[in-house]
Short mmCIF file of C-alpha atoms in Angstrom, two decimals:
data_model
loop_
_atom_site.label_atom_id
_atom_site.label_comp_id
_atom_site.label_asym_id
_atom_site.label_seq_id
_atom_site.Cartn_x
_atom_site.Cartn_y
_atom_site.Cartn_z
CA ALA A 1 105.41 -229.76 169.21
CA ARG A 2 102.01 -230.62 167.83
CA GLU A 3 101.48 -233.66 165.67
CA GLU A 4 99.97 -232.76 162.33
CA VAL A 5 96.42 -233.92 161.72
CA PRO A 6 95.95 -235.08 158.12
CA ASP A 7 93.57 -233.06 155.97
CA ALA A 8 90.75 -234.76 154.09
CA ASN A 9 90.42 -232.31 151.22
CA THR A 10 88.89 -234.47 148.51
CA ASN A 11 85.99 -236.89 148.29
CA GLU A 12 88.46 -239.66 147.45
CA GLU A 13 90.43 -238.99 150.63
CA MET A 14 87.23 -238.90 152.66
CA ILE A 15 86.04 -242.21 151.14
CA ALA A 16 89.48 -243.69 151.83
CA ASN A 17 88.77 -243.24 155.53
CA GLU A 18 88.45 -247.05 155.47
CA GLY A 19 86.18 -247.41 158.47
CA ARG A 20 88.34 -245.49 160.92
CA GLY A 21 85.38 -243.30 161.74
CA TRP A 22 84.71 -239.63 162.04
CA LEU A 23 85.08 -236.95 164.69
CA ILE A 24 82.28 -234.53 165.41
CA LEU A 25 83.27 -231.32 167.18
CA THR A 26 80.60 -229.39 169.05
CA ALA A 27 81.34 -226.21 170.93
CA ASP A 28 79.75 -223.19 172.54
CA GLN A 29 80.82 -220.14 174.47
CA VAL A 30 79.34 -217.64 176.90
CA VAL A 31 80.59 -214.30 178.18
CA THR A 32 80.36 -213.85 181.94
CA GLN A 33 80.99 -210.96 184.28
CA THR A 34 80.84 -210.27 187.98
CA ASN A 35 77.44 -208.64 188.27
CA PRO A 36 77.94 -204.91 188.94
CA GLN A 37 74.42 -204.68 190.42
CA ALA A 38 74.85 -207.72 192.67
CA THR A 39 74.07 -207.46 196.34
CA ILE A 40 75.89 -210.74 196.99
CA ASP A 41 79.67 -210.83 196.54
CA GLY A 42 80.81 -213.00 193.66
CA SER A 43 77.50 -213.07 191.80
CA THR A 44 78.09 -213.71 188.11
CA ARG A 45 75.90 -212.88 185.14
CA ILE A 46 75.93 -214.14 181.58
CA LEU A 47 76.20 -211.41 178.96
CA GLU A 48 74.09 -212.27 175.95
CA LYS A 49 74.12 -210.41 172.65
CA PRO A 50 72.96 -206.89 173.53
CA SER A 51 69.31 -206.25 172.69
CA SER A 52 69.95 -202.56 171.98
CA VAL A 53 72.72 -200.04 171.50
CA ALA A 54 71.97 -198.70 174.99
CA GLN A 55 72.52 -202.16 176.50
CA ALA A 56 75.77 -202.57 174.52
CA LYS A 57 76.98 -199.27 175.98
CA GLN A 58 76.08 -200.47 179.50
CA PHE A 59 78.04 -203.68 178.97
CA VAL A 60 81.09 -201.88 177.59
CA SER A 61 81.10 -199.19 180.28
CA SER A 62 81.03 -201.87 182.98
CA TYR A 63 84.21 -203.47 181.58
CA ALA A 64 86.30 -200.65 183.08
CA VAL A 65 85.56 -202.06 186.55
CA HIS A 66 84.39 -205.66 186.01
CA ALA A 67 86.44 -207.61 183.47
CA PRO A 68 84.41 -209.96 181.27
CA ARG A 69 85.38 -213.62 180.95
CA THR A 70 84.70 -216.09 178.20
CA VAL A 71 83.89 -219.69 179.04
CA GLY A 72 84.14 -221.99 176.07
CA SER A 73 83.40 -225.69 176.00
CA CYS A 74 84.19 -228.28 173.38
CA VAL A 75 83.18 -231.91 172.91
CA LEU A 76 84.71 -234.34 170.43
CA THR A 77 82.69 -237.45 169.63
CA HIS A 78 84.05 -240.34 167.59
CA ILE A 79 81.60 -242.04 165.27
CA PRO A 80 80.89 -245.00 165.35
CA SER A 81 82.43 -245.82 168.76
CA LEU A 82 80.71 -242.84 170.52
CA ILE A 83 83.87 -242.24 172.54
CA ARG A 84 83.62 -238.69 173.82
CA VAL A 85 86.16 -236.26 175.26
CA SER A 86 85.39 -232.77 176.47
CA GLY A 87 86.96 -229.72 178.02
CA VAL A 88 86.47 -226.13 179.05
CA ASP A 89 88.66 -223.10 178.46
CA THR A 90 88.32 -219.68 180.07
CA ALA A 91 89.87 -216.31 179.34
CA ARG A 92 89.61 -212.94 181.05
CA ILE A 93 89.75 -209.68 179.09
CA ASN A 94 91.24 -206.82 181.09
CA PHE A 95 90.28 -203.41 179.76
CA ILE A 96 91.89 -200.09 180.62
CA PRO A 97 89.79 -197.96 182.99
CA THR A 98 89.03 -195.35 180.33
CA ILE A 99 86.82 -197.64 178.23
CA THR A 100 83.35 -196.13 177.83
CA GLY A 101 80.13 -196.74 175.95
CA ASP A 102 81.34 -194.23 173.33
CA LEU A 103 83.36 -197.08 171.88
CA VAL A 104 80.07 -198.69 170.80
CA ASP A 105 79.22 -195.63 168.66
CA LYS A 106 82.64 -195.82 166.97
CA LEU A 107 82.17 -199.52 166.26
CA ILE A 108 78.69 -199.03 164.80
CA GLN A 109 79.94 -196.19 162.57
CA ASP A 110 82.63 -198.60 161.35
CA GLY A 111 80.00 -201.23 160.52
CA ALA A 112 80.94 -203.65 163.30
CA PRO A 113 78.16 -206.08 164.29
CA VAL A 114 77.99 -204.94 167.92
CA LEU A 115 74.50 -206.35 168.52
CA ALA A 116 75.51 -209.74 167.11
CA CYS A 117 78.32 -210.38 169.61
CA ALA A 118 77.88 -211.69 173.14
CA GLY A 119 78.93 -208.91 175.47
CA GLY A 120 78.84 -206.41 172.59
CA LEU A 121 82.52 -206.47 171.61
CA MET A 122 84.96 -208.25 169.33
CA VAL A 123 88.48 -208.29 170.76
CA GLU A 124 89.95 -208.60 167.27
CA HIS A 125 88.57 -205.22 166.15
CA PRO A 126 91.29 -202.50 166.04
CA PHE A 127 89.07 -200.01 167.93
CA VAL A 128 88.62 -202.51 170.75
CA LYS A 129 92.28 -203.59 170.83
CA GLU A 130 93.39 -200.12 171.88
CA TYR A 131 91.34 -200.50 175.10
CA ILE A 132 92.64 -203.96 176.04
CA GLU A 133 95.20 -203.98 178.81
CA GLY A 134 95.73 -207.72 178.50
CA ILE A 135 94.07 -211.09 178.11
CA ASP A 136 94.48 -213.85 180.68
CA GLY A 137 94.18 -216.67 178.17
CA THR A 138 94.34 -216.62 174.39
CA GLU A 139 92.67 -214.41 171.83
CA ASP A 140 91.31 -217.41 169.91
CA SER A 141 89.65 -218.59 173.12
CA VAL A 142 88.00 -215.19 173.54
CA MET A 143 86.91 -215.26 169.89
CA GLY A 144 85.06 -218.53 170.35
CA LEU A 145 87.21 -221.66 170.15
CA SER A 146 90.48 -222.36 171.90
CA LYS A 147 92.96 -224.00 169.54
CA ASP A 148 94.92 -225.32 172.53
CA LEU A 149 91.79 -226.97 173.93
CA VAL A 150 90.97 -228.59 170.57
CA TRP A 151 94.54 -229.93 170.23
CA ARG A 152 94.44 -231.30 173.79
CA LEU A 153 91.12 -233.04 173.07
CA LEU A 154 92.41 -234.44 169.77
CA THR A 155 95.42 -235.87 171.60
CA GLU A 156 93.17 -237.33 174.29
CA MET A 157 90.86 -238.84 171.66
CA LYS A 158 93.80 -240.35 169.77
CA SER A 159 94.94 -242.02 172.98
CA LYS A 160 91.46 -243.40 173.71
CA LEU A 161 91.05 -244.70 170.18
CA ALA A 162 94.44 -246.43 170.38
CA GLU A 163 93.07 -248.47 173.31
CA LEU A 164 90.30 -249.98 171.13
#
């Protein structure tokens, strides 16, 4: 069971912090994939936001054979002590073999921001969901920030701060 973290919803509550400090959360994520054009086994590439619809279709078509992975990192920093805790979370998205670049056209027609997403897809979109065989990890991790990782880091930070 997770311990509840108190909300600071008002200025008065924030001012009442009484010198306990603040936590700054910084995070980022990349999408990786075994490089289909690699001549060396195990070569991995980072999939940026596609620069064109054609590139988005290439990315998506490759998912039938080479599952993309997300690698997300998170750092919590306590101010003023500068105590820092960090972690990494990964997830693998397994698509069914029939996924093709045609999915990109459907997404664009639906108004989905295909060119604004690393790897060209959003797992939460209903059109994409029908092509997902499974996720090794959690959907929130794939979408950008693992809740489990954040809770683990909050627990670790609480323990470190208790030692002060």
